[in-house]
mmCIF file of C-alpha atoms and ligand atoms in Angstrom:
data_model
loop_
_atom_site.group_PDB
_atom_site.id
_atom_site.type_symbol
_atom_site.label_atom_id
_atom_site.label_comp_id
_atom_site.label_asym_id
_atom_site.label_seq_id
_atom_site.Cartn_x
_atom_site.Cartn_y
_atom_site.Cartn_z
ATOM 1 C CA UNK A 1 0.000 0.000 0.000
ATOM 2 C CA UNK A 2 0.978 3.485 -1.109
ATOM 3 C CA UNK A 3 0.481 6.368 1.659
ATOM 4 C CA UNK A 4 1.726 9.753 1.368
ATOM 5 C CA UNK A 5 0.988 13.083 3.013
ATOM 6 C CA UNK A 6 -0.967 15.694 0.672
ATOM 7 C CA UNK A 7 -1.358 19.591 1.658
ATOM 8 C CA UNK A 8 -3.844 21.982 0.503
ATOM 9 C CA UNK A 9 -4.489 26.044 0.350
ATOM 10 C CA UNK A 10 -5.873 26.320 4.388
ATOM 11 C CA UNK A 11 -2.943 24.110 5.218
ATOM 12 C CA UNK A 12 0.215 26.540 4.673
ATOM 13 C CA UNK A 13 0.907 30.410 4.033
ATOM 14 C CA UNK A 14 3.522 32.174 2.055
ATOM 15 C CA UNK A 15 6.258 33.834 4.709
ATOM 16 C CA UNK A 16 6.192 37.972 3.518
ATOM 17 C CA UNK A 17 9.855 38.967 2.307
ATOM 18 C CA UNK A 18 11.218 42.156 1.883
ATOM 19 C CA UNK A 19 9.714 44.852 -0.688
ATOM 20 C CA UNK A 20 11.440 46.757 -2.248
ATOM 21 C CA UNK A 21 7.933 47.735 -4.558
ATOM 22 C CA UNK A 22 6.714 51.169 -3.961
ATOM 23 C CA UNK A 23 3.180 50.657 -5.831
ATOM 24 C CA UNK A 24 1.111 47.651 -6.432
ATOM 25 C CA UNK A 25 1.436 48.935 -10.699
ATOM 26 C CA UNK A 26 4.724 48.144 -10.646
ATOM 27 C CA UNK A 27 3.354 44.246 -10.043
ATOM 28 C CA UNK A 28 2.498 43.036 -13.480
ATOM 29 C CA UNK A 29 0.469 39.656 -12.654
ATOM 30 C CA UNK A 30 0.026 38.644 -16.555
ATOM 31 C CA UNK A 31 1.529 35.333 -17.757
ATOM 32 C CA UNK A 32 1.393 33.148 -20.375
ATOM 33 C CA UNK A 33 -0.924 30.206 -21.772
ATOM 34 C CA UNK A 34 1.691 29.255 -24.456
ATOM 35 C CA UNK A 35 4.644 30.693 -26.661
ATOM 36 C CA UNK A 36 2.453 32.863 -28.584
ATOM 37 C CA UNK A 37 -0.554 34.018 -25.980
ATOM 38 C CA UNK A 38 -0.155 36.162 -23.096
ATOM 39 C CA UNK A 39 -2.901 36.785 -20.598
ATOM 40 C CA UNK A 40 -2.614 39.536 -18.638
ATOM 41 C CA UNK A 41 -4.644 38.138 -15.923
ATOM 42 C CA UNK A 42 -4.120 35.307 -14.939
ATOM 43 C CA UNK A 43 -7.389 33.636 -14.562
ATOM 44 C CA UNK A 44 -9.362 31.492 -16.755
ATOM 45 C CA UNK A 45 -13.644 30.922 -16.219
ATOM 46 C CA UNK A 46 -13.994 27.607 -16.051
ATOM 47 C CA UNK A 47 -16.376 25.814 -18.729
ATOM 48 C CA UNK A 48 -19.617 25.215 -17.105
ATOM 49 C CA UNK A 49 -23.086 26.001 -18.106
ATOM 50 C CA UNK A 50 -23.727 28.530 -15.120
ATOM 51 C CA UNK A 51 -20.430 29.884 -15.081
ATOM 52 C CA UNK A 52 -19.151 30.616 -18.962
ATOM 53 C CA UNK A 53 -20.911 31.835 -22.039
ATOM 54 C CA UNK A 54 -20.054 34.650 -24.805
ATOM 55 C CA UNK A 55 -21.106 37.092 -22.048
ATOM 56 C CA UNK A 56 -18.174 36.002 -19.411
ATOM 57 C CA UNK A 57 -15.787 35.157 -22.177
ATOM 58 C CA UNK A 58 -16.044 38.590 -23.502
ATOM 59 C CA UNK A 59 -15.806 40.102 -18.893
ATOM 60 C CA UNK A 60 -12.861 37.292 -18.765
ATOM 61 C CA UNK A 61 -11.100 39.232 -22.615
ATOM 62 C CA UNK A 62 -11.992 42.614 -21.307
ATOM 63 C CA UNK A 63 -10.542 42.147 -17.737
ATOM 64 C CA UNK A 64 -7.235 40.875 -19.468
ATOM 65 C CA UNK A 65 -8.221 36.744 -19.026
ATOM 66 C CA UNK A 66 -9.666 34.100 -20.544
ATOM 67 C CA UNK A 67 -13.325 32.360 -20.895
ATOM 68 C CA UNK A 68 -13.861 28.729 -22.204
ATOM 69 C CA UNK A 69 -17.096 28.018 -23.556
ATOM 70 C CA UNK A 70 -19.025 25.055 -21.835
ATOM 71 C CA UNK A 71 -19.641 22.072 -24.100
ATOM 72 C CA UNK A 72 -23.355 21.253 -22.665
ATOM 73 C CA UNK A 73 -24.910 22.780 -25.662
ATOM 74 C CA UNK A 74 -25.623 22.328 -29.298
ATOM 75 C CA UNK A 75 -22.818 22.591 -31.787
ATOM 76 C CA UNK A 76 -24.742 25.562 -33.703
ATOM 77 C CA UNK A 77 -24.759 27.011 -29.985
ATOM 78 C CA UNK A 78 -21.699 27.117 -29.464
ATOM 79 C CA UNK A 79 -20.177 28.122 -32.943
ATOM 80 C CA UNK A 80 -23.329 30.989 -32.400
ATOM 81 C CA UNK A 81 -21.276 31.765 -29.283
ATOM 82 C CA UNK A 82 -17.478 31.718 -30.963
ATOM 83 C CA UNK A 83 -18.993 33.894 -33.871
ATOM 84 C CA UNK A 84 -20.822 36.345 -31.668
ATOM 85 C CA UNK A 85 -17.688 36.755 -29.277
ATOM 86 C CA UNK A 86 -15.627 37.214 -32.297
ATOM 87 C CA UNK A 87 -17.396 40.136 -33.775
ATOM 88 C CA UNK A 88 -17.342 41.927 -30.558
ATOM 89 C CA UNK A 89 -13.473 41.244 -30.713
ATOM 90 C CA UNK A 90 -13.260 42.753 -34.376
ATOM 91 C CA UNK A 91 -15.291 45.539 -33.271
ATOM 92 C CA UNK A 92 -12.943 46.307 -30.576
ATOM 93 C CA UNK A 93 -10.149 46.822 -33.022
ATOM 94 C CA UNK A 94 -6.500 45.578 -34.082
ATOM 95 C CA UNK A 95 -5.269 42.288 -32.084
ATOM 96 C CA UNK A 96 -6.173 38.758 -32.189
ATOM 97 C CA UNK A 97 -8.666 37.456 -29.814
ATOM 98 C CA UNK A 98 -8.465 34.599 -27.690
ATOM 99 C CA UNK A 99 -11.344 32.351 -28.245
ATOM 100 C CA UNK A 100 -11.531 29.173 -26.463
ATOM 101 C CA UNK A 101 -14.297 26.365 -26.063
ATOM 102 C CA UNK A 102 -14.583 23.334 -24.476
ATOM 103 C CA UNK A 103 -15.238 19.788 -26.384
ATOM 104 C CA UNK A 104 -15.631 15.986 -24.772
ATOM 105 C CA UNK A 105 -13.383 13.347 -26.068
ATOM 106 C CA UNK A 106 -16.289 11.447 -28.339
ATOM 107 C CA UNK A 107 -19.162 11.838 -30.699
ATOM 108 C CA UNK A 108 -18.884 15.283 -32.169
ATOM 109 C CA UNK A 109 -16.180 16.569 -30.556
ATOM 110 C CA UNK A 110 -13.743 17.032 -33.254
ATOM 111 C CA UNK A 111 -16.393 18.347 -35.626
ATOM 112 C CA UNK A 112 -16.793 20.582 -32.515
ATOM 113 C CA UNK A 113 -13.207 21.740 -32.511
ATOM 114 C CA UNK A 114 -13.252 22.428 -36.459
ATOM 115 C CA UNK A 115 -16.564 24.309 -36.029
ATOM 116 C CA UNK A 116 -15.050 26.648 -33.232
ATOM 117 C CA UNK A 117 -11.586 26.722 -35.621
ATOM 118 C CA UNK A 118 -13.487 28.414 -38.535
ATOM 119 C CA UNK A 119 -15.463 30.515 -36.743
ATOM 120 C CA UNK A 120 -12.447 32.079 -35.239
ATOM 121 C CA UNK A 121 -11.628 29.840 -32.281
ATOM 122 C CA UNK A 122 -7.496 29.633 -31.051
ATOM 123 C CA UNK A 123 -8.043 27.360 -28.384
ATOM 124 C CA UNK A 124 -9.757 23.929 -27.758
ATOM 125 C CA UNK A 125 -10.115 22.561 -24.242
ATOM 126 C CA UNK A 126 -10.872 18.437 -24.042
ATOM 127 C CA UNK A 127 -12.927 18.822 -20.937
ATOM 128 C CA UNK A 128 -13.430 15.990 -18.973
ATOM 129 C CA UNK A 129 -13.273 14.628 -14.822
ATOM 130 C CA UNK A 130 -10.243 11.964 -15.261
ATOM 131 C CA UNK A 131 -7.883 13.408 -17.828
ATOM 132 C CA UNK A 132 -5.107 10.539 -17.419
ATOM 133 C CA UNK A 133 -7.264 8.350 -19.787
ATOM 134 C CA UNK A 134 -7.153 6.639 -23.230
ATOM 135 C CA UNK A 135 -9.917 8.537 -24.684
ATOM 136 C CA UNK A 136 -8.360 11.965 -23.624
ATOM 137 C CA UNK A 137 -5.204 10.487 -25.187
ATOM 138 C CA UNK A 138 -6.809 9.533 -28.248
ATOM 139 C CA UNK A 139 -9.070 13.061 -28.507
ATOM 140 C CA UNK A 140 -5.828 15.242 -27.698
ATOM 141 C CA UNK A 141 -3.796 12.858 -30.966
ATOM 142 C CA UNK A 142 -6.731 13.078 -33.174
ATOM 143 C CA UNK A 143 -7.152 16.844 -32.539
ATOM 144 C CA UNK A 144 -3.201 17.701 -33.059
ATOM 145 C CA UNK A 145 -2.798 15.880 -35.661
ATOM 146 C CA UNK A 146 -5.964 17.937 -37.439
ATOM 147 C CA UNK A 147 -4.976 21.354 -36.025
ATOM 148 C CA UNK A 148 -0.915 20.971 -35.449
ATOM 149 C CA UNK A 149 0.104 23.974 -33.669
ATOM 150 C CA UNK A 150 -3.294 26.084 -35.267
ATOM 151 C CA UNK A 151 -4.882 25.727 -31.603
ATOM 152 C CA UNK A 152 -3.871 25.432 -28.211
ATOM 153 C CA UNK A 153 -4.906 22.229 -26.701
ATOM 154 C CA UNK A 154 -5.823 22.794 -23.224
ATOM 155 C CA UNK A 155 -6.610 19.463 -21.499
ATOM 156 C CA UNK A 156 -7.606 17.952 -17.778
ATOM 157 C CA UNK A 157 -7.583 17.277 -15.297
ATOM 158 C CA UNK A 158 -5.475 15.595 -13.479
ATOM 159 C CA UNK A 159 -4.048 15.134 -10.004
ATOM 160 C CA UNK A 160 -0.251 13.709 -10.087
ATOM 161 C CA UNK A 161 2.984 14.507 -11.876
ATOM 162 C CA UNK A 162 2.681 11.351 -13.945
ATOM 163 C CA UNK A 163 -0.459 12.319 -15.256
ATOM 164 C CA UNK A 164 0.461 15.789 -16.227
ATOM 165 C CA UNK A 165 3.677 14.426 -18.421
ATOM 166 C CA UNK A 166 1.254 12.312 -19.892
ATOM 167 C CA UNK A 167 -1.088 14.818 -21.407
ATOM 168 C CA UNK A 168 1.834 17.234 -22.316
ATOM 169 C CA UNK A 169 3.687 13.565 -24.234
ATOM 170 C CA UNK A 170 0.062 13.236 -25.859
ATOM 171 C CA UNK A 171 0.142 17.069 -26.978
ATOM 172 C CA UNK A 172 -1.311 19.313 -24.307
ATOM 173 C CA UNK A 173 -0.062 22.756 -24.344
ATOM 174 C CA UNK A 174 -1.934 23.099 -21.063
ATOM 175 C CA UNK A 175 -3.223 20.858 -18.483
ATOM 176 C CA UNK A 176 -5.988 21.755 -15.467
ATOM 177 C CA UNK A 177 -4.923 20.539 -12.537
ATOM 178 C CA UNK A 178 -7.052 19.135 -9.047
ATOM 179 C CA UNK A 179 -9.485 16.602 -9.226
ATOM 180 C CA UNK A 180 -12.695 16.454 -6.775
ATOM 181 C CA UNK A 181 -11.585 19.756 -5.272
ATOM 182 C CA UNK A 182 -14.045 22.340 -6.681
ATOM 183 C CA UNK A 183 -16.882 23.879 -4.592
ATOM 184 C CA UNK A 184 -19.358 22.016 -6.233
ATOM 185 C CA UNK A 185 -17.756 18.139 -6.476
ATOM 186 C CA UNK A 186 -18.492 15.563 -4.678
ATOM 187 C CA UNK A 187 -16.115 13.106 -6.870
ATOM 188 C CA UNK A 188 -14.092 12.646 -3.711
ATOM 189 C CA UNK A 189 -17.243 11.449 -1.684
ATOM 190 C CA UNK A 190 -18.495 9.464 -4.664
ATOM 191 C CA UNK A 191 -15.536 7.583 -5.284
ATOM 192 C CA UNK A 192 -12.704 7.993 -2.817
ATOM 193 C CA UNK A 193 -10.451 9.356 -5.232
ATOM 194 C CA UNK A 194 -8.737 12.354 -5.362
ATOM 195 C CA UNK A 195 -5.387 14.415 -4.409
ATOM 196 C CA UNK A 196 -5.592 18.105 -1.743
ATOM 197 C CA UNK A 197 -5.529 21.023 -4.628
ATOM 198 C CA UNK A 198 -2.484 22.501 -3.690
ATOM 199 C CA UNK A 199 -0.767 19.331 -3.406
ATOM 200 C CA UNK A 200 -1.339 18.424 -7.028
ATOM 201 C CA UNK A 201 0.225 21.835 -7.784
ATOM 202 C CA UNK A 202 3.301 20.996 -6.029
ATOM 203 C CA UNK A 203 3.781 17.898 -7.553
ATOM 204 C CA UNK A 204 2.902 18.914 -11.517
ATOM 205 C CA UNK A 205 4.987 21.832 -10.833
ATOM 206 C CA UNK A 206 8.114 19.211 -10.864
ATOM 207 C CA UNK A 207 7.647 18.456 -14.123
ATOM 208 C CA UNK A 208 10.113 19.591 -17.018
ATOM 209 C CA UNK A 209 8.121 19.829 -19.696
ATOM 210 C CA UNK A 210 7.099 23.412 -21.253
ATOM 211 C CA UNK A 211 3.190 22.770 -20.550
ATOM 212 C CA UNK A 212 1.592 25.206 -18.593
ATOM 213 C CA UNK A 213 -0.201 24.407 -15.418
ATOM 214 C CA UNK A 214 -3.880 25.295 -14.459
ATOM 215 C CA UNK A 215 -4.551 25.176 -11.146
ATOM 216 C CA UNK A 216 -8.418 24.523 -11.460
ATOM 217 C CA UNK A 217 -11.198 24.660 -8.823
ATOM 218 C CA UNK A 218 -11.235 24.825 -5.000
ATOM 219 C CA UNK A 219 -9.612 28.564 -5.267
ATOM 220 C CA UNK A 220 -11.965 31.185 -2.999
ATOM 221 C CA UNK A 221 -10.327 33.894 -2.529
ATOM 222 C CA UNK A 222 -7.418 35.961 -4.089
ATOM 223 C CA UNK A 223 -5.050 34.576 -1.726
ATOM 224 C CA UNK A 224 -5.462 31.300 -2.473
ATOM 225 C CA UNK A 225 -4.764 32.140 -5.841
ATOM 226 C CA UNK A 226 -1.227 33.574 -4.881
ATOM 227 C CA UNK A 227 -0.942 30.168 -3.331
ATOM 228 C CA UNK A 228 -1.354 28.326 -6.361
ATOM 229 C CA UNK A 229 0.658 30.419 -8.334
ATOM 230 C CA UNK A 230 3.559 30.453 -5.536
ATOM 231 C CA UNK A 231 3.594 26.466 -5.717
ATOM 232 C CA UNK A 232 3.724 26.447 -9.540
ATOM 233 C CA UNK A 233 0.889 27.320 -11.082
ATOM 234 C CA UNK A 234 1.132 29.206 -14.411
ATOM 235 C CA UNK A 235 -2.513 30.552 -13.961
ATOM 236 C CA UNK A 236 -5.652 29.354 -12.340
ATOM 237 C CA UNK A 237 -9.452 28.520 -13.480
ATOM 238 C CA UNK A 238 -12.902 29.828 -10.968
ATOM 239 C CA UNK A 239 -15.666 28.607 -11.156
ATOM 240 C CA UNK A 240 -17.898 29.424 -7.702
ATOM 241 C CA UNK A 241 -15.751 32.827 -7.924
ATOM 242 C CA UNK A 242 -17.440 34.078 -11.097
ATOM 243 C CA UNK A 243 -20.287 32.121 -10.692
ATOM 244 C CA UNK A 244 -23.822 34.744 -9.610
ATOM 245 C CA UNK A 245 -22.408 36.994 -11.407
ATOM 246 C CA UNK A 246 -24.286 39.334 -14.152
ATOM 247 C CA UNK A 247 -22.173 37.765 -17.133
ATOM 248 C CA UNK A 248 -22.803 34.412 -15.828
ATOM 249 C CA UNK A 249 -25.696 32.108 -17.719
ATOM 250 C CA UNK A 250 -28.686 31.435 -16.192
ATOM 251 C CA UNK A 251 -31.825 33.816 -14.366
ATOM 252 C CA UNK A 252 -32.149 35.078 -11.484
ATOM 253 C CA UNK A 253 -33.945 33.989 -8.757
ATOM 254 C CA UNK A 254 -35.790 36.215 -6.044
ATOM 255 C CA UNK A 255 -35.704 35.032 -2.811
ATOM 256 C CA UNK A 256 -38.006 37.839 -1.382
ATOM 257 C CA UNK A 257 -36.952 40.809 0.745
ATOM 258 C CA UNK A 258 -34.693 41.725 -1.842
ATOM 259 C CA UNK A 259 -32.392 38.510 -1.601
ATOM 260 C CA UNK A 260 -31.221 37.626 -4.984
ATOM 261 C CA UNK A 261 -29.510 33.992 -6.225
ATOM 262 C CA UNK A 262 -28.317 32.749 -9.081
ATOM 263 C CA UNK A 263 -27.699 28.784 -9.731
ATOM 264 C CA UNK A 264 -24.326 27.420 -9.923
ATOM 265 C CA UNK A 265 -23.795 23.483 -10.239
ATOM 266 C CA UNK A 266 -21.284 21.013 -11.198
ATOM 267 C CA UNK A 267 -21.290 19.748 -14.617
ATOM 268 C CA UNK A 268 -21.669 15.928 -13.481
ATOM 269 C CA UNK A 269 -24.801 16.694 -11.480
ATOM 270 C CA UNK A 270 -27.772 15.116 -11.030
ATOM 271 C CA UNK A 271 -29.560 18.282 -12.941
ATOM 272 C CA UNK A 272 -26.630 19.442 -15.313
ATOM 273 C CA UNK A 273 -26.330 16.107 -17.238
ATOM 274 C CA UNK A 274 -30.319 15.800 -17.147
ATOM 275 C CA UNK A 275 -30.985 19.046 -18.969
ATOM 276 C CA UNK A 276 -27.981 18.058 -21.000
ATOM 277 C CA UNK A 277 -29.028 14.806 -22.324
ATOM 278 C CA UNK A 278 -32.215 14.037 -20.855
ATOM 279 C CA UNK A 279 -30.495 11.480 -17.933
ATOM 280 C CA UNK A 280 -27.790 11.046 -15.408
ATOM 281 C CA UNK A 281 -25.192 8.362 -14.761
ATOM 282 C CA UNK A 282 -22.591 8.695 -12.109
ATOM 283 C CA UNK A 283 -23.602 11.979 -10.095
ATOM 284 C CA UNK A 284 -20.535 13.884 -8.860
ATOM 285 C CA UNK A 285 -21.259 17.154 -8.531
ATOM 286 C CA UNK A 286 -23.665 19.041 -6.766
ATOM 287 C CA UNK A 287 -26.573 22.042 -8.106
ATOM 288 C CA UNK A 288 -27.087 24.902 -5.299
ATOM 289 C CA UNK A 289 -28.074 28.346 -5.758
ATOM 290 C CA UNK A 290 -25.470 31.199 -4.167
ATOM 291 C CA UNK A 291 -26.392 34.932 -3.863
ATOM 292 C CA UNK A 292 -26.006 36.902 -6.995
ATOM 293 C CA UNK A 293 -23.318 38.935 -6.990
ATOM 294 C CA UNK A 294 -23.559 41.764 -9.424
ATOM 295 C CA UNK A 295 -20.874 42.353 -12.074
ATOM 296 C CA UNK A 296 -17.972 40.545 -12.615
ATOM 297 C CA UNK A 297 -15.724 43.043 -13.464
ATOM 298 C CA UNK A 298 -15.697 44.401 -9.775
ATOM 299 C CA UNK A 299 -14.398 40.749 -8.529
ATOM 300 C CA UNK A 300 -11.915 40.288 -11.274
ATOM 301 C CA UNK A 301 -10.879 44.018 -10.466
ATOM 302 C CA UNK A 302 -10.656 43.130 -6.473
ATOM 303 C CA UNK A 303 -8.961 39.894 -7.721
ATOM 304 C CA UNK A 304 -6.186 41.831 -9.474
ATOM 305 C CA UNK A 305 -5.672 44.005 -6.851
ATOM 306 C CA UNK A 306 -5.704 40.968 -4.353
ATOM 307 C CA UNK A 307 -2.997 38.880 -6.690
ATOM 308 C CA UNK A 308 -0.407 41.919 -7.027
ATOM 309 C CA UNK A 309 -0.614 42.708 -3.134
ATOM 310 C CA UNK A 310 0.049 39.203 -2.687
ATOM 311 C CA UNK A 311 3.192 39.327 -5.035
ATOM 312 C CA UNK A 312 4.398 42.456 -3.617
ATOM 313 C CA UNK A 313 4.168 40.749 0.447
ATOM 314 C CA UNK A 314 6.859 38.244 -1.116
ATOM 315 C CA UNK A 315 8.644 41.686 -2.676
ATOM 316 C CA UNK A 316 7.864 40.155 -6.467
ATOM 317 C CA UNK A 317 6.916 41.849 -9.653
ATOM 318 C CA UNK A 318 5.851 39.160 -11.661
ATOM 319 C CA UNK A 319 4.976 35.591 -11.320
ATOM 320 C CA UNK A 320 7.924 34.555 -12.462
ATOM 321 C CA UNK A 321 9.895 35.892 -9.440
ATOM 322 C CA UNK A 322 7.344 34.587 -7.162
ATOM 323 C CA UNK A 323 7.740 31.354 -7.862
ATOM 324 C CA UNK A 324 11.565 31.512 -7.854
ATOM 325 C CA UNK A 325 11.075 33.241 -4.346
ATOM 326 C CA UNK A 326 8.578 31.875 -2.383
ATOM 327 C CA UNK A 327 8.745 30.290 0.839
ATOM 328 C CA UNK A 328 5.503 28.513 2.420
ATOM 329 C CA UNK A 329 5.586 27.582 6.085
ATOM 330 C CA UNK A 330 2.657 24.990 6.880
ATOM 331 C CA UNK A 331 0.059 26.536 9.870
ATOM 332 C CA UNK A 332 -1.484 24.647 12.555
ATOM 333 C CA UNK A 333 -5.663 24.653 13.124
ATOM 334 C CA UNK A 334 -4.868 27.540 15.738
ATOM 335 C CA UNK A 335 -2.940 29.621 13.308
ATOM 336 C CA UNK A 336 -5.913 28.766 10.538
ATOM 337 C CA UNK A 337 -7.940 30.439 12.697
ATOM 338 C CA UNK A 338 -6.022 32.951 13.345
ATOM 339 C CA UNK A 339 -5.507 33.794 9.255
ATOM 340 C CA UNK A 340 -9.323 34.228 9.094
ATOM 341 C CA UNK A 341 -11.158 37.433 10.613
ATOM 342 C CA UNK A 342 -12.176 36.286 14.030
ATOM 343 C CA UNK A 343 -13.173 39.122 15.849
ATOM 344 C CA UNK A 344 -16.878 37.276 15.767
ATOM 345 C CA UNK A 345 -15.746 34.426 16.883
ATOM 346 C CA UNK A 346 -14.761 35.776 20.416
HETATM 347 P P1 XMP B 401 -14.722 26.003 -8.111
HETATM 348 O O1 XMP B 401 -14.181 25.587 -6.773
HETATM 349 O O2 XMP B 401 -13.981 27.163 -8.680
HETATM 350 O O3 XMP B 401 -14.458 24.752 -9.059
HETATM 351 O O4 XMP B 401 -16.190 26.251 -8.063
HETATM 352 C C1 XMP B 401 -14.691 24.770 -10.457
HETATM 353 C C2 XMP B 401 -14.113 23.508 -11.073
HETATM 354 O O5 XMP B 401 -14.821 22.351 -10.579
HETATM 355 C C3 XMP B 401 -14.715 21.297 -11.540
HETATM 356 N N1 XMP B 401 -16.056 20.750 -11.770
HETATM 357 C C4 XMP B 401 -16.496 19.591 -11.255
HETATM 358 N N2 XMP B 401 -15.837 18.645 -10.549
HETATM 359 N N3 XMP B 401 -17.864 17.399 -10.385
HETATM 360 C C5 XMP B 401 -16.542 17.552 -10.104
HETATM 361 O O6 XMP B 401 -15.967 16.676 -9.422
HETATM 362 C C6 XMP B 401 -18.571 18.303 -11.117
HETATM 363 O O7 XMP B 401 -19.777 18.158 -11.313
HETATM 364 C C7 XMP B 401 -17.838 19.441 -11.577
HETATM 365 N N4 XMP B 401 -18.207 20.530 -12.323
HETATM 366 C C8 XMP B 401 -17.083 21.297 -12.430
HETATM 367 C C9 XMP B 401 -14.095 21.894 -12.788
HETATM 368 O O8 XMP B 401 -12.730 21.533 -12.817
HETATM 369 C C10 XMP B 401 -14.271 23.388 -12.560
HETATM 370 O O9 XMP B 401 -13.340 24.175 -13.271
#
């Protein structure tokens, strides 16, 4: 039997060095997705049906990140949604866009992929829970050896080193990290499997391959985003974060006295895969509703702010220095408590 000890975000903290950084604008916290894009945010909405449509992947391009398309929708939806988002692009002026939707790993997924390709597409993300599988090996081949280098091949997720070398061998150009850990799974409680988020950041982050890492889901606040990124992450994908949110999909719901939610669920829920395709299989993710939140801009805004603070504590200017730099201690459940506001708690 294998046993090893796995940490996660609430588990450590990053030791504050000296600053020599007079303003939080000399931080820049942009970084790249490959070679040839740059994100000047570093976060990516993930691709869910209550979390990214043309609306949040045009927030995400405004606010200097990335959106990427859910796949639980038709394939004339989604190229509706690539062609849409790319007119507002062109409108915009000069510059390409980044324009990036999600496809499965069978039935129409490479279709899919050429679809979002010709209507002005650069990047393709083979969505699925278990990434370190044959059919994600098979969908990443079939779509390289389509596209070559045309579009970035984002591809997930995954939970150990191994894994992660595998999809970048098989052609990822960038690989989600974290299984079971988002707000919304219940993988871990389904089927005992699973790795501590930050943990599986640690490890990938050994790896010496030029793939980027994504650390994906269980991230709630901007400083466990700094986290991430300290331990290796290249940048990181929200869901819950973006989630109730005026450019997220779905109505709102009024919960009298002026209370208003919006829905946010996991894509392997119960009600996702039955409005989806009409049934469910194995259920591992949960549907809730969360309070609505207003516009997104304001969090990614606070989130920015949050990220190049947290650079500047460990007296960095870019992510690149942070991760050369950074020191984590690991914090007891007294000092946990202590890291959270706790004046109501006395
Ligand atoms: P957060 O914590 O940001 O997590 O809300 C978003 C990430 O959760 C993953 N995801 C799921 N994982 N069952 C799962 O085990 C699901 O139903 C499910 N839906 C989404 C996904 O990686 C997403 O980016």
């Amino acid at each position: 039997m294998k046993f090893k000890e796995a940490l996660t975000y609430d588990d450590v903290l990053l030791i504050p060095k000296y600053s020599n950084i007079r303003s939080r604008k000399e931080v820049h916290v942009g970084n790249d997705l490959d070679a040839n894009i740059h994100l000047n945010l570093p976060i990516i909405s993930a691709p869910m049906d209550t979390v990214t449509e043309s609306e949040m992947a045009y927030a995400m391009h405004e606010a200097g990140g990335l959106g990427v398309i859910h796949r639980y929708n038709t394939i004339n939806e989604m190229a509706t949604m690539v062609r849409e988002l790319h007119d507002s692009y062109l409108r915009e002026g000069p510059g390409e866009p980044n324009i990036a939707v999600a496809v499965g790993v069978t039935g129409d997924f490479l279709t899919r992929a050429m679809l979002a390709y010709e209507n002005g597409a650069n990047i393709v993300c083979v969505d699925v829970a278990h990434g370190h599988h044959i059919l994600v090996r098979e969908a990443i081949e079939k779509i390289k050896i389509e596209f070559s280098d045309k579009l970035h091949v984002m591809a997930g997720n995954v939970a150990t080193l191994e894994a992660f070398n595998d999809l970048s061998d098989w052609g990822a150009d960038s690989v989600r990290c974290n299984i079971g850990g988002g707000s919304i799974c219940s993988t871990r409680i389904q089927t005992g499997h699973g790795m501590p988020g930050l943990q599986t950041i640690f490890e990938c982050a050994q790896t010496d391959r030029e793939t980027k890492i994504i650390a994906d889901g269980g991230l709630r606040t901007s400083g466990d985003i700094v986290k991430a990124i300290a331990a290796g992450a290249d940048l990181v994908m929200l869901g819950s974060m973006l989630a109730g949110t005026d450019q997220s999909p779905g109505d709102l719901i009024q919960c009298g006295r002026g209370i208003k939610n919006k829905v946010y669920r996991g894509m392997a829920s119960k009600e996702a895969q039955f409005d989806w395709r009409g049934e469910h299989s194995s259920n591992e993710g949960i549907s809730t509703t969360i309070p609505y939140k207003g516009d997104v801009r304001n969090i990614l805004q606070d989130l920015k702010n949050g990220i190049a603070s947290g650079l500047s504590y460990s007296g960095c200017r870019t992510i690149e220095e942070l991760q050369a730099r950074a020191e984590f201690v690991r914090q007891t459940n007294a000092g946990l408590g202590e890291s959270k506001t706790h004046i109501l708690q006395r």
